[in-house]
Amino acid sequence: MSYQTILFEAADGIARITLNRPDKLNAFTAEMHAELRDALDKVEAGDTRVLLLTGVGRGFCAGQDLSQRKGGTTAPDLGETLDTLYNPLIRRLRALEMPVIGAVNGVAAGAGMSLALACDITLAARSASFLQAFAKIGLLPDSGSTYFLPRLAGDARARALALLAEKITAEQAAAWGLIWKVVDDARLMEEAEALARHLASQPTKALGFIKRALDAAAGNTLDAQLDLERDLQREAGRTEDYREGVAAFLEKRAPIFKGR
Ligand code: LHQ
């Protein structure tokens, strides 16, 4: 499949997906969703150990492309749109058994903000901004925002962000725990790439288990979570990388993890 709305490359264990509709601030279209599905198939099938998501131009992603809604006379079934396009994307990124880095290069609005929140480690350029745009057009936050926002920022901030639909700066987003950190614009991709190289050299299976355990924690009792940690640790203990990690520690050398 050749891509019109995203850029994709994978090399040395790092896959890069770059949203590429800069004149529309990388707003999502059905075509973009299809291309993302195809790219994620490749990420899942190959020897990728980390995924880096970013956007071309001054936007990270402005959410659903609203021009696709223009002129419609019958009410669209947005539930179906979520079911078929947005929810599978968010579910897939969270379930991906490798870290997903979001490098938010510009405004992240609507489902674009949800996408940024769904990444495992999100960096943002100092000039980037975040907007729960949904209420401005008569909708509620979707694509995971009502899940991520209160968990990351707390209920008071989640409510105000969603109800007021006011844009916040990258620094505010970091101060509220919505993202990992803010970096100077000129250094965003350098930092994101360095992080990707580091994570691609780490024990990928364990990193996948970490994601799984942290995601499950939100809905688990302590008892259930302790059981899950036991089960996943059992699996981690059987990996080649665990053997290597312990051997390297005892031999006082740097480990060489293979992601197995
Ligand atoms: C856009 C868009 C856009 C089209 C900028 N569409 N063109 C999913 C599916 C199912 C159910 C429904 O919900 C969803 C999830 C959603 O994401 S709903 C929320 C959709 N997104 C929005 O409501 C955000 C709309 N955009 C904005 O509010 C602003 O553009 C932001 C605040 C993102 C940026 O503002 P500015 O920096 O002032 O840029 P701009 O507004 O001038 O935009 C630049 C261009 O991008 C412009 O095109 P033009 O041809 O006039 O230069 C915009 O029309 C276009 N654009 N967002 N979502």
mmCIF file of N, CA and C in Angstrom, residues 75-155:
data_model
loop_
_atom_site.group_PDB
_atom_site.id
_atom_site.type_symbol
_atom_site.label_atom_id
_atom_site.label_comp_id
_atom_site.label_asym_id
_atom_site.label_seq_id
_atom_site.Cartn_x
_atom_site.Cartn_y
_atom_site.Cartn_z
ATOM 1 N N ALA A 75 -28.264 12.755 9.807
ATOM 2 C CA ALA A 75 -27.341 12.733 10.943
ATOM 3 C C ALA A 75 -26.397 11.547 10.789
ATOM 4 N N PRO A 76 -25.087 11.801 10.936
ATOM 5 C CA PRO A 76 -24.147 10.693 10.803
ATOM 6 C C PRO A 76 -24.202 9.800 12.035
ATOM 7 N N ASP A 77 -23.812 8.565 11.880
ATOM 8 C CA ASP A 77 -23.701 7.669 13.035
ATOM 9 C C ASP A 77 -22.263 7.730 13.549
ATOM 10 N N LEU A 78 -22.035 8.673 14.457
ATOM 11 C CA LEU A 78 -20.671 8.846 14.962
ATOM 12 C C LEU A 78 -20.233 7.655 15.802
ATOM 13 N N GLY A 79 -21.212 6.964 16.378
ATOM 14 C CA GLY A 79 -20.870 5.752 17.131
ATOM 15 C C GLY A 79 -20.203 4.741 16.219
ATOM 16 N N GLU A 80 -20.723 4.640 15.008
ATOM 17 C CA GLU A 80 -20.135 3.696 14.057
ATOM 18 C C GLU A 80 -18.727 4.159 13.645
ATOM 19 N N THR A 81 -18.591 5.477 13.460
ATOM 20 C CA THR A 81 -17.268 6.005 13.110
ATOM 21 C C THR A 81 -16.256 5.637 14.194
ATOM 22 N N LEU A 82 -16.668 5.794 15.437
ATOM 23 C CA LEU A 82 -15.752 5.451 16.532
ATOM 24 C C LEU A 82 -15.466 3.949 16.548
ATOM 25 N N ASP A 83 -16.534 3.172 16.390
ATOM 26 C CA ASP A 83 -16.397 1.710 16.428
ATOM 27 C C ASP A 83 -15.453 1.184 15.359
ATOM 28 N N THR A 84 -15.541 1.787 14.181
ATOM 29 C CA THR A 84 -14.793 1.214 13.060
ATOM 30 C C THR A 84 -13.420 1.859 12.863
ATOM 31 N N LEU A 85 -13.269 3.132 13.245
ATOM 32 C CA LEU A 85 -12.011 3.818 12.935
ATOM 33 C C LEU A 85 -11.187 4.205 14.170
ATOM 34 N N TYR A 86 -11.790 4.972 15.066
ATOM 35 C CA TYR A 86 -11.001 5.577 16.152
ATOM 36 C C TYR A 86 -10.726 4.607 17.294
ATOM 37 N N ASN A 87 -11.763 3.892 17.731
ATOM 38 C CA ASN A 87 -11.555 2.992 18.873
ATOM 39 C C ASN A 87 -10.548 1.883 18.574
ATOM 40 N N PRO A 88 -10.620 1.269 17.367
ATOM 41 C CA PRO A 88 -9.605 0.243 17.072
ATOM 42 C C PRO A 88 -8.183 0.808 17.092
ATOM 43 N N LEU A 89 -8.024 2.046 16.640
ATOM 44 C CA LEU A 89 -6.684 2.654 16.638
ATOM 45 C C LEU A 89 -6.154 2.814 18.066
ATOM 46 N N ILE A 90 -7.000 3.356 18.937
ATOM 47 C CA ILE A 90 -6.563 3.581 20.325
ATOM 48 C C ILE A 90 -6.302 2.231 21.008
ATOM 49 N N ARG A 91 -7.197 1.296 20.797
ATOM 50 C CA ARG A 91 -7.005 -0.036 21.410
ATOM 51 C C ARG A 91 -5.700 -0.661 20.931
ATOM 52 N N ARG A 92 -5.438 -0.512 19.663
ATOM 53 C CA ARG A 92 -4.248 -1.152 19.082
ATOM 54 C C ARG A 92 -2.961 -0.542 19.629
ATOM 55 N N LEU A 93 -2.954 0.774 19.750
ATOM 56 C CA LEU A 93 -1.739 1.424 20.261
ATOM 57 C C LEU A 93 -1.478 1.025 21.710
ATOM 58 N N ARG A 94 -2.558 0.951 22.492
ATOM 59 C CA ARG A 94 -2.385 0.581 23.902
ATOM 60 C C ARG A 94 -1.946 -0.872 24.033
ATOM 61 N N ALA A 95 -2.441 -1.728 23.113
ATOM 62 C CA ALA A 95 -2.138 -3.163 23.214
ATOM 63 C C ALA A 95 -0.803 -3.523 22.572
ATOM 64 N N LEU A 96 -0.237 -2.603 21.811
ATOM 65 C CA LEU A 96 1.021 -2.882 21.115
ATOM 66 C C LEU A 96 2.090 -3.277 22.141
ATOM 67 N N GLU A 97 2.760 -4.387 21.906
ATOM 68 C CA GLU A 97 3.667 -4.890 22.936
ATOM 69 C C GLU A 97 5.054 -4.285 22.795
ATOM 70 N N MET A 98 5.046 -2.993 22.743
ATOM 71 C CA MET A 98 6.286 -2.202 22.667
ATOM 72 C C MET A 98 5.904 -0.774 23.040
ATOM 73 N N PRO A 99 6.877 0.031 23.459
ATOM 74 C CA PRO A 99 6.525 1.409 23.808
ATOM 75 C C PRO A 99 6.146 2.230 22.576
ATOM 76 N N VAL A 100 5.174 3.103 22.774
ATOM 77 C CA VAL A 100 4.773 4.055 21.734
ATOM 78 C C VAL A 100 5.152 5.454 22.244
ATOM 79 N N ILE A 101 5.999 6.120 21.485
ATOM 80 C CA ILE A 101 6.406 7.480 21.848
ATOM 81 C C ILE A 101 5.590 8.454 21.016
ATOM 82 N N GLY A 102 4.990 9.446 21.651
ATOM 83 C CA GLY A 102 4.318 10.516 20.921
ATOM 84 C C GLY A 102 5.211 11.746 20.971
ATOM 85 N N ALA A 103 5.528 12.283 19.803
ATOM 86 C CA ALA A 103 6.306 13.529 19.759
ATOM 87 C C ALA A 103 5.347 14.589 19.211
ATOM 88 N N VAL A 104 4.763 15.350 20.123
ATOM 89 C CA VAL A 104 3.704 16.292 19.743
ATOM 90 C C VAL A 104 4.362 17.590 19.273
ATOM 91 N N ASN A 105 4.351 17.751 17.958
ATOM 92 C CA ASN A 105 5.083 18.844 17.319
ATOM 93 C C ASN A 105 4.271 20.138 17.241
ATOM 94 N N GLY A 106 2.953 20.049 17.456
ATOM 95 C CA GLY A 106 2.120 21.249 17.344
ATOM 96 C C GLY A 106 0.790 20.981 18.018
ATOM 97 N N VAL A 107 -0.248 21.655 17.551
ATOM 98 C CA VAL A 107 -1.532 21.512 18.237
ATOM 99 C C VAL A 107 -2.074 20.069 18.156
ATOM 100 N N ALA A 108 -2.572 19.602 19.287
ATOM 101 C CA ALA A 108 -3.232 18.287 19.370
ATOM 102 C C ALA A 108 -4.655 18.568 19.834
ATOM 103 N N ALA A 109 -5.625 18.396 18.934
ATOM 104 C CA ALA A 109 -7.001 18.782 19.259
ATOM 105 C C ALA A 109 -7.959 17.625 19.024
ATOM 106 N N GLY A 110 -9.035 17.584 19.799
ATOM 107 C CA GLY A 110 -10.041 16.539 19.648
ATOM 108 C C GLY A 110 -9.400 15.169 19.752
ATOM 109 N N ALA A 111 -9.739 14.298 18.799
ATOM 110 C CA ALA A 111 -9.169 12.950 18.829
ATOM 111 C C ALA A 111 -7.651 12.982 18.656
ATOM 112 N N GLY A 112 -7.121 14.097 18.167
ATOM 113 C CA GLY A 112 -5.663 14.249 18.081
ATOM 114 C C GLY A 112 -5.059 14.351 19.473
ATOM 115 N N MET A 113 -5.778 15.014 20.386
ATOM 116 C CA MET A 113 -5.308 15.057 21.777
ATOM 117 C C MET A 113 -5.450 13.680 22.411
ATOM 118 N N SER A 114 -6.561 12.997 22.092
ATOM 119 C CA SER A 114 -6.724 11.631 22.623
ATOM 120 C C SER A 114 -5.560 10.757 22.176
ATOM 121 N N LEU A 115 -5.172 10.923 20.916
ATOM 122 C CA LEU A 115 -4.056 10.128 20.379
ATOM 123 C C LEU A 115 -2.777 10.410 21.171
ATOM 124 N N ALA A 116 -2.536 11.679 21.456
ATOM 125 C CA ALA A 116 -1.330 12.037 22.227
ATOM 126 C C ALA A 116 -1.386 11.419 23.620
ATOM 127 N N LEU A 117 -2.573 11.389 24.223
ATOM 128 C CA LEU A 117 -2.711 10.839 25.577
ATOM 129 C C LEU A 117 -2.569 9.318 25.586
ATOM 130 N N ALA A 118 -2.885 8.695 24.449
ATOM 131 C CA ALA A 118 -2.835 7.226 24.376
ATOM 132 C C ALA A 118 -1.411 6.696 24.221
ATOM 133 N N CYS A 119 -0.476 7.569 23.858
ATOM 134 C CA CYS A 119 0.912 7.114 23.712
ATOM 135 C C CYS A 119 1.485 6.783 25.090
ATOM 136 N N ASP A 120 2.507 5.952 25.118
ATOM 137 C CA ASP A 120 3.081 5.564 26.411
ATOM 138 C C ASP A 120 3.953 6.660 26.993
ATOM 139 N N ILE A 121 4.750 7.274 26.143
ATOM 140 C CA ILE A 121 5.587 8.387 26.589
ATOM 141 C C ILE A 121 5.374 9.517 25.589
ATOM 142 N N THR A 122 4.847 10.619 26.072
ATOM 143 C CA THR A 122 4.541 11.727 25.160
ATOM 144 C C THR A 122 5.427 12.924 25.478
ATOM 145 N N LEU A 123 6.156 13.349 24.460
ATOM 146 C CA LEU A 123 6.958 14.569 24.551
ATOM 147 C C LEU A 123 6.221 15.627 23.742
ATOM 148 N N ALA A 124 6.401 16.882 24.104
ATOM 149 C CA ALA A 124 5.780 17.929 23.281
ATOM 150 C C ALA A 124 6.755 19.069 23.082
ATOM 151 N N ALA A 125 6.687 19.659 21.898
ATOM 152 C CA ALA A 125 7.460 20.858 21.625
ATOM 153 C C ALA A 125 6.885 21.986 22.482
ATOM 154 N N ARG A 126 7.765 22.895 22.912
ATOM 155 C CA ARG A 126 7.316 23.983 23.779
ATOM 156 C C ARG A 126 6.162 24.783 23.146
ATOM 157 N N SER A 127 6.150 24.881 21.829
ATOM 158 C CA SER A 127 5.098 25.676 21.175
ATOM 159 C C SER A 127 3.824 24.868 20.916
ATOM 160 N N ALA A 128 3.828 23.592 21.264
ATOM 161 C CA ALA A 128 2.639 22.760 21.016
ATOM 162 C C ALA A 128 1.518 23.143 21.981
ATOM 163 N N SER A 129 0.310 22.715 21.647
ATOM 164 C CA SER A 129 -0.819 22.995 22.542
ATOM 165 C C SER A 129 -1.797 21.823 22.485
ATOM 166 N N PHE A 130 -2.681 21.808 23.456
ATOM 167 C CA PHE A 130 -3.615 20.689 23.618
ATOM 168 C C PHE A 130 -5.015 21.250 23.805
ATOM 169 N N LEU A 131 -5.969 20.651 23.104
ATOM 170 C CA LEU A 131 -7.333 21.190 23.139
ATOM 171 C C LEU A 131 -8.348 20.058 23.079
ATOM 172 N N GLN A 132 -9.185 20.014 24.095
ATOM 173 C CA GLN A 132 -10.335 19.090 24.081
ATOM 174 C C GLN A 132 -11.431 19.794 23.287
ATOM 175 N N ALA A 133 -11.303 19.790 21.976
ATOM 176 C CA ALA A 133 -12.144 20.631 21.120
ATOM 177 C C ALA A 133 -13.605 20.173 21.058
ATOM 178 N N PHE A 134 -13.872 18.986 21.519
ATOM 179 C CA PHE A 134 -15.171 18.337 21.267
ATOM 180 C C PHE A 134 -16.389 19.196 21.627
ATOM 181 N N ALA A 135 -16.401 19.758 22.842
ATOM 182 C CA ALA A 135 -17.600 20.490 23.291
ATOM 183 C C ALA A 135 -17.882 21.691 22.393
ATOM 184 N N LYS A 136 -16.844 22.215 21.759
ATOM 185 C CA LYS A 136 -17.042 23.372 20.862
ATOM 186 C C LYS A 136 -17.923 23.024 19.680
ATOM 187 N N ILE A 137 -17.966 21.729 19.310
ATOM 188 C CA ILE A 137 -18.796 21.350 18.154
ATOM 189 C C ILE A 137 -19.960 20.442 18.580
ATOM 190 N N GLY A 138 -20.265 20.477 19.873
ATOM 191 C CA GLY A 138 -21.452 19.732 20.321
ATOM 192 C C GLY A 138 -21.219 18.265 20.572
ATOM 193 N N LEU A 139 -19.979 17.906 20.892
ATOM 194 C CA LEU A 139 -19.680 16.493 21.160
ATOM 195 C C LEU A 139 -19.025 16.343 22.525
ATOM 196 N N LEU A 140 -18.904 15.107 22.952
ATOM 197 C CA LEU A 140 -18.142 14.819 24.170
ATOM 198 C C LEU A 140 -16.785 14.248 23.757
ATOM 199 N N PRO A 141 -15.798 14.361 24.642
ATOM 200 C CA PRO A 141 -14.486 13.780 24.324
ATOM 201 C C PRO A 141 -14.609 12.287 24.027
ATOM 202 N N ASP A 142 -13.842 11.851 23.009
ATOM 203 C CA ASP A 142 -13.878 10.436 22.646
ATOM 204 C C ASP A 142 -12.467 9.927 22.380
ATOM 205 N N SER A 143 -12.392 8.769 21.776
ATOM 206 C CA SER A 143 -11.093 8.137 21.475
ATOM 207 C C SER A 143 -10.238 7.993 22.731
ATOM 208 N N GLY A 144 -10.916 7.792 23.856
ATOM 209 C CA GLY A 144 -10.208 7.520 25.107
ATOM 210 C C GLY A 144 -10.005 8.722 25.998
ATOM 211 N N SER A 145 -10.352 9.912 25.537
ATOM 212 C CA SER A 145 -10.067 11.090 26.362
ATOM 213 C C SER A 145 -10.793 11.081 27.709
ATOM 214 N N THR A 146 -12.047 10.576 27.746
ATOM 215 C CA THR A 146 -12.732 10.586 29.050
ATOM 216 C C THR A 146 -12.127 9.549 30.004
ATOM 217 N N TYR A 147 -11.349 8.627 29.442
ATOM 218 C CA TYR A 147 -10.647 7.633 30.262
ATOM 219 C C TYR A 147 -9.308 8.195 30.727
ATOM 220 N N PHE A 148 -8.555 8.721 29.762
ATOM 221 C CA PHE A 148 -7.198 9.173 30.081
ATOM 222 C C PHE A 148 -7.181 10.458 30.925
ATOM 223 N N LEU A 149 -8.037 11.409 30.567
ATOM 224 C CA LEU A 149 -7.954 12.726 31.213
ATOM 225 C C LEU A 149 -8.057 12.664 32.736
ATOM 226 N N PRO A 150 -9.128 12.072 33.300
ATOM 227 C CA PRO A 150 -9.216 12.075 34.757
ATOM 228 C C PRO A 150 -8.104 11.263 35.424
ATOM 229 N N ARG A 151 -7.657 10.211 34.722
ATOM 230 C CA ARG A 151 -6.587 9.399 35.311
ATOM 231 C C ARG A 151 -5.274 10.153 35.337
ATOM 232 N N LEU A 152 -5.024 10.925 34.310
ATOM 233 C CA LEU A 152 -3.738 11.613 34.210
ATOM 234 C C LEU A 152 -3.747 12.934 34.973
ATOM 235 N N ALA A 153 -4.829 13.682 34.821
ATOM 236 C CA ALA A 153 -4.821 15.054 35.347
ATOM 237 C C ALA A 153 -5.683 15.214 36.592
ATOM 238 N N GLY A 154 -6.472 14.185 36.940
ATOM 239 C CA GLY A 154 -7.396 14.318 38.067
ATOM 240 C C GLY A 154 -8.743 14.819 37.567
ATOM 241 N N ASP A 155 -9.763 14.554 38.372
ATOM 242 C CA ASP A 155 -11.132 14.817 37.919
ATOM 243 C C ASP A 155 -11.426 16.305 37.729
#
